[in-house]
């Protein structure tokens, strides 16, 4: 394979990433590669740096050292147009962050119109298609407060998808949900994975990681302790730290 072809297969490449907050080094040399169409799940204890890593991937946090390349564009290059590059990356957080004063349709269209300069008609068409994709067709006039947490999170996913991202980042998207609402959100994510979406997912849902992930990374104290296919990392972990963590969450 030529170098160009090999590179184009890679959606996200993080190399020797470090991040400190003041004197505290939270990420201590992370390497990560996500190929196009791959689902990579990141697991690990609270405080291990999972959210900081995701936030560095779309440069919501500025890395202290190392490089982040998304779709062949180095986001850590100071000369790069970060806003343009970041549009290729969708992000879904634990707290759904919908605009509470806007109905579902306006939540779906506001960034499309302001950032992508789409017409109202185009933005609404895209919004409706993505609302259907997350199983919420017909709810476009609802206000966020009228929806369950699971429905709000699915709207947040539809909103991210409406920007036509090449990569979706999920940071514990089901952790704030009542248990009975978790399945619907995971179902939407599973469908996205089946459609070939490139996804980087921080999650405590081991069953989801086992069934959907192509690769699992176990992080602890700012490093990747172990990585590999889920049947290895979750099924037959090699490292003691991974085993200890899994014994607590499984
Ligand atoms: P995780 O998502 O794995 O729970 P985080 O990435 O949120 O871990 O946090 C890793 C560490 O970095 C924690 O000790 C946390 O307190 C610290 N941290 C995260 N964000 C900041 C910040 N903005 N300022 C200072 N410390 C932070
Ligand atoms: Mg976190």
Short mmCIF file of C-alpha atoms and ligand atoms in Angstrom, two decimals:
data_model
loop_
_atom_site.label_atom_id
_atom_site.label_comp_id
_atom_site.label_asym_id
_atom_site.label_seq_id
_atom_site.Cartn_x
_atom_site.Cartn_y
_atom_site.Cartn_z
CA UNK A 1 0.00 0.00 0.00
CA UNK A 2 1.30 3.49 -0.80
CA UNK A 3 1.92 5.85 2.10
CA UNK A 4 -1.00 8.06 1.11
CA UNK A 5 -3.40 5.12 0.94
CA UNK A 6 -2.16 3.80 4.27
CA UNK A 7 -2.64 7.20 5.89
CA UNK A 8 -6.13 7.69 4.52
CA UNK A 9 -7.19 4.50 6.28
CA UNK A 10 -6.49 6.18 9.62
CA UNK A 11 -9.14 8.50 11.03
CA UNK A 12 -7.47 9.45 14.31
CA UNK A 13 -3.82 9.18 15.26
CA UNK A 14 -2.57 10.33 18.64
CA UNK A 15 1.17 10.16 19.22
CA UNK A 16 2.98 10.50 22.54
CA UNK A 17 0.29 12.78 23.93
CA UNK A 18 0.98 14.51 27.23
CA UNK A 19 -1.32 16.81 29.16
CA UNK A 20 -0.59 18.55 32.42
CA UNK A 21 -2.81 20.74 34.54
CA UNK A 22 -0.31 22.88 36.44
CA UNK A 23 2.20 20.48 37.99
CA UNK A 24 -0.03 17.43 37.56
CA UNK A 25 0.59 15.29 34.49
CA UNK A 26 -2.75 13.71 33.68
CA UNK A 27 -1.81 12.11 30.33
CA UNK A 28 1.67 10.63 30.30
CA UNK A 29 2.39 9.61 26.72
CA UNK A 30 -0.68 8.21 24.99
CA UNK A 31 -0.54 6.54 21.57
CA UNK A 32 -3.83 5.77 19.87
CA UNK A 33 -4.86 4.88 16.36
CA UNK A 34 -8.43 4.61 15.09
CA UNK A 35 -8.94 3.32 11.58
CA UNK A 36 -11.84 4.43 9.44
CA UNK A 37 -15.00 2.55 10.39
CA UNK A 38 -13.48 1.24 13.59
CA UNK A 39 -15.03 1.42 17.05
CA UNK A 40 -12.46 1.89 19.80
CA UNK A 41 -13.64 1.77 23.41
CA UNK A 42 -11.65 3.27 26.27
CA UNK A 43 -12.19 1.84 29.72
CA UNK A 44 -10.52 2.59 33.02
CA UNK A 45 -11.06 3.93 36.52
CA UNK A 46 -12.35 7.39 37.30
CA UNK A 47 -9.58 9.98 37.15
CA UNK A 48 -7.39 7.95 34.78
CA UNK A 49 -7.55 10.64 32.07
CA UNK A 50 -10.17 9.24 29.68
CA UNK A 51 -12.16 12.47 29.33
CA UNK A 52 -8.99 14.53 29.05
CA UNK A 53 -7.83 12.28 26.21
CA UNK A 54 -11.12 12.70 24.31
CA UNK A 55 -11.00 16.45 24.91
CA UNK A 56 -7.48 16.56 23.53
CA UNK A 57 -8.58 14.67 20.41
CA UNK A 58 -10.83 17.55 19.41
CA UNK A 59 -8.58 20.10 21.10
CA UNK A 60 -11.12 21.26 23.66
CA UNK A 61 -7.99 20.87 25.80
CA UNK A 62 -4.65 21.88 24.38
CA UNK A 63 -2.13 19.06 24.71
CA UNK A 64 1.10 19.87 26.55
CA UNK A 65 3.09 17.72 24.10
CA UNK A 66 2.49 15.21 21.34
CA UNK A 67 0.40 15.27 18.18
CA UNK A 68 -3.22 14.66 17.27
CA UNK A 69 -4.04 13.98 13.62
CA UNK A 70 -7.66 13.66 12.49
CA UNK A 71 -8.43 12.93 8.83
CA UNK A 72 -4.83 13.71 7.94
CA UNK A 73 -4.96 17.17 9.55
CA UNK A 74 -2.66 17.80 12.48
CA UNK A 75 -4.84 19.58 15.03
CA UNK A 76 -1.81 20.28 17.22
CA UNK A 77 -0.19 22.32 14.43
CA UNK A 78 -0.58 25.97 15.49
CA UNK A 79 -1.08 27.00 11.84
CA UNK A 80 -4.06 24.72 11.29
CA UNK A 81 -7.62 26.12 11.16
CA UNK A 82 -8.87 24.34 14.27
CA UNK A 83 -12.52 25.29 13.82
CA UNK A 84 -12.62 23.84 10.31
CA UNK A 85 -10.88 20.65 11.38
CA UNK A 86 -13.03 20.24 14.48
CA UNK A 87 -16.22 20.27 12.39
CA UNK A 88 -15.28 16.77 11.25
CA UNK A 89 -15.51 15.55 14.85
CA UNK A 90 -18.82 15.01 16.63
CA UNK A 91 -18.85 14.84 20.41
CA UNK A 92 -21.45 13.47 22.80
CA UNK A 93 -21.02 14.05 26.52
CA UNK A 94 -22.35 12.39 29.64
CA UNK A 95 -24.58 15.41 30.30
CA UNK A 96 -26.58 15.90 27.13
CA UNK A 97 -26.00 19.66 26.90
CA UNK A 98 -29.10 20.38 24.82
CA UNK A 99 -30.17 24.01 24.68
CA UNK A 100 -33.07 23.88 27.17
CA UNK A 101 -34.84 26.93 25.70
CA UNK A 102 -34.86 25.50 22.16
CA UNK A 103 -37.11 22.75 20.85
CA UNK A 104 -35.62 19.59 19.38
CA UNK A 105 -35.60 20.87 15.79
CA UNK A 106 -33.85 24.09 16.73
CA UNK A 107 -31.31 22.13 18.79
CA UNK A 108 -30.62 20.11 15.65
CA UNK A 109 -30.35 23.04 13.26
CA UNK A 110 -28.63 25.86 15.15
CA UNK A 111 -25.03 24.75 14.57
CA UNK A 112 -25.76 23.59 11.04
CA UNK A 113 -27.00 27.07 10.21
CA UNK A 114 -24.46 29.11 12.18
CA UNK A 115 -21.35 27.02 11.60
CA UNK A 116 -22.01 25.27 8.28
CA UNK A 117 -24.13 28.15 6.91
CA UNK A 118 -26.83 25.76 5.74
CA UNK A 119 -30.21 27.14 4.75
CA UNK A 120 -33.08 26.55 7.17
CA UNK A 121 -34.58 24.09 4.71
CA UNK A 122 -31.40 22.04 4.33
CA UNK A 123 -30.70 22.09 8.06
CA UNK A 124 -34.23 20.91 8.88
CA UNK A 125 -34.06 18.16 6.28
CA UNK A 126 -30.77 16.91 7.71
CA UNK A 127 -32.09 17.27 11.27
CA UNK A 128 -35.22 15.25 10.52
CA UNK A 129 -33.21 12.50 8.82
CA UNK A 130 -30.95 12.21 11.87
CA UNK A 131 -33.88 12.34 14.29
CA UNK A 132 -35.27 9.34 12.46
CA UNK A 133 -31.84 7.69 12.62
CA UNK A 134 -31.96 7.82 16.44
CA UNK A 135 -35.55 6.57 16.59
CA UNK A 136 -37.20 9.88 17.47
CA UNK A 137 -39.08 10.80 14.30
CA UNK A 138 -42.06 12.99 15.19
CA UNK A 139 -40.51 14.58 18.29
CA UNK A 140 -39.09 17.64 16.52
CA UNK A 141 -41.37 20.08 18.32
CA UNK A 142 -40.76 18.75 21.83
CA UNK A 143 -38.79 20.78 24.36
CA UNK A 144 -35.85 18.97 25.99
CA UNK A 145 -37.57 18.97 29.41
CA UNK A 146 -40.46 16.97 27.91
CA UNK A 147 -38.10 14.16 26.92
CA UNK A 148 -36.56 11.40 29.03
CA UNK A 149 -32.83 11.47 29.62
CA UNK A 150 -32.38 8.70 27.08
CA UNK A 151 -34.36 10.63 24.47
CA UNK A 152 -32.38 13.80 25.20
CA UNK A 153 -29.14 11.91 24.72
CA UNK A 154 -30.42 10.52 21.41
CA UNK A 155 -31.24 14.10 20.32
CA UNK A 156 -27.67 15.07 21.30
CA UNK A 157 -26.41 12.23 19.09
CA UNK A 158 -28.67 13.35 16.22
CA UNK A 159 -27.38 16.90 16.66
CA UNK A 160 -23.77 15.75 16.38
CA UNK A 161 -24.62 13.58 13.34
CA UNK A 162 -26.32 16.53 11.64
CA UNK A 163 -22.89 18.15 11.26
CA UNK A 164 -21.83 15.18 9.07
CA UNK A 165 -18.83 14.23 11.21
CA UNK A 166 -16.20 11.76 10.06
CA UNK A 167 -15.53 10.69 13.63
CA UNK A 168 -17.79 10.53 16.68
CA UNK A 169 -16.43 10.85 20.21
CA UNK A 170 -18.60 9.62 23.08
CA UNK A 171 -17.70 10.36 26.70
CA UNK A 172 -19.69 8.03 28.96
CA UNK A 173 -22.89 8.74 27.04
CA UNK A 174 -25.04 6.51 29.24
CA UNK A 175 -23.54 7.19 32.68
CA UNK A 176 -26.10 9.83 33.64
CA UNK A 177 -29.10 7.74 32.57
CA UNK A 178 -31.54 5.69 34.58
CA UNK A 179 -30.74 2.02 33.95
CA UNK A 180 -33.90 1.37 31.95
CA UNK A 181 -32.95 4.12 29.46
CA UNK A 182 -29.40 2.95 28.79
CA UNK A 183 -30.35 0.27 26.27
CA UNK A 184 -31.98 2.64 23.78
CA UNK A 185 -28.90 4.86 23.64
CA UNK A 186 -26.55 1.90 23.30
CA UNK A 187 -28.85 0.56 20.57
CA UNK A 188 -28.47 3.79 18.60
CA UNK A 189 -24.68 3.64 19.02
CA UNK A 190 -24.63 0.01 17.94
CA UNK A 191 -26.55 0.91 14.79
CA UNK A 192 -24.12 3.73 14.03
CA UNK A 193 -21.25 1.29 14.40
CA UNK A 194 -22.99 -1.12 12.01
CA UNK A 195 -23.39 1.73 9.51
CA UNK A 196 -19.61 2.10 9.55
CA UNK A 197 -19.24 5.23 11.67
CA UNK A 198 -15.77 5.74 13.15
CA UNK A 199 -16.24 5.94 16.91
CA UNK A 200 -14.10 6.54 19.97
CA UNK A 201 -16.14 5.67 23.03
CA UNK A 202 -15.35 6.08 26.72
CA UNK A 203 -17.69 3.72 28.51
CA UNK A 204 -18.28 1.56 31.56
CA UNK A 205 -20.68 -0.64 29.56
CA UNK A 206 -18.51 -3.73 29.28
CA UNK A 207 -21.12 -5.71 27.37
CA UNK A 208 -21.29 -2.98 24.74
CA UNK A 209 -17.49 -2.80 24.52
CA UNK A 210 -17.29 -6.58 24.21
CA UNK A 211 -19.85 -6.78 21.42
CA UNK A 212 -19.24 -3.59 19.44
CA UNK A 213 -15.60 -2.55 19.88
CA UNK A 214 -12.94 -3.55 17.39
CA UNK A 215 -10.35 -2.55 19.97
CA UNK A 216 -10.39 -1.79 23.69
CA UNK A 217 -7.89 0.37 25.56
CA UNK A 218 -7.56 0.10 29.31
CA UNK A 219 -6.24 3.35 30.79
CA UNK A 220 -4.94 3.91 34.29
CA UNK A 221 -3.12 6.92 35.74
CA UNK A 222 -2.62 8.62 32.38
CA UNK A 223 -1.22 5.71 30.40
CA UNK A 224 -2.64 2.96 28.22
CA UNK A 225 -1.93 -0.12 30.32
CA UNK A 226 -3.30 -2.66 27.87
CA UNK A 227 -4.97 -2.67 24.48
CA UNK A 228 -6.28 -5.23 22.06
CA UNK A 229 -9.46 -6.90 20.87
CA UNK A 230 -12.22 -6.97 23.51
CA UNK A 231 -12.05 -10.74 23.91
CA UNK A 232 -8.48 -10.26 25.08
CA UNK A 233 -8.59 -7.05 27.14
CA UNK A 234 -11.97 -7.76 28.77
CA UNK A 235 -12.05 -11.53 28.35
CA UNK A 236 -8.45 -12.48 29.22
CA UNK A 237 -6.65 -9.39 30.55
CA UNK A 238 -2.88 -9.77 30.79
CA UNK A 239 -2.22 -6.98 33.26
CA UNK A 240 -2.99 -7.10 36.96
CA UNK A 241 -4.33 -3.52 36.91
CA UNK A 242 -6.81 -4.44 34.18
CA UNK A 243 -7.97 -7.49 36.13
CA UNK A 244 -8.45 -5.44 39.30
CA UNK A 245 -10.50 -2.84 37.43
CA UNK A 246 -12.67 -5.44 35.67
CA UNK A 247 -13.33 -7.29 38.93
CA UNK A 248 -14.88 -4.06 40.23
CA UNK A 249 -17.07 -3.22 37.23
CA UNK A 250 -18.14 -6.63 35.90
P1 LIG B 1 -11.59 10.31 33.71
O1 LIG B 1 -12.41 10.83 32.59
O2 LIG B 1 -10.84 9.06 33.37
O3 LIG B 1 -12.39 10.12 34.97
P2 LIG B 1 -10.36 12.91 33.65
O4 LIG B 1 -9.71 13.02 32.33
O5 LIG B 1 -11.65 13.60 33.83
O6 LIG B 1 -10.46 11.37 34.05
O7 LIG B 1 -9.40 13.46 34.75
C1 LIG B 1 -8.07 13.01 34.93
C2 LIG B 1 -7.41 13.84 36.02
O8 LIG B 1 -7.23 15.15 35.54
C3 LIG B 1 -8.20 13.93 37.29
O9 LIG B 1 -7.32 13.86 38.36
C4 LIG B 1 -8.84 15.28 37.20
O10 LIG B 1 -9.05 15.83 38.48
C5 LIG B 1 -7.80 16.07 36.44
N1 LIG B 1 -8.38 17.17 35.65
C6 LIG B 1 -9.24 17.04 34.61
N2 LIG B 1 -9.56 18.24 34.09
C7 LIG B 1 -8.89 19.16 34.81
C8 LIG B 1 -8.77 20.59 34.77
N3 LIG B 1 -9.45 21.30 33.84
N4 LIG B 1 -7.99 21.19 35.67
C9 LIG B 1 -7.31 20.48 36.59
N5 LIG B 1 -7.34 19.13 36.68
C10 LIG B 1 -8.12 18.48 35.82
MG1 LIG B 2 -14.44 11.18 32.42
#
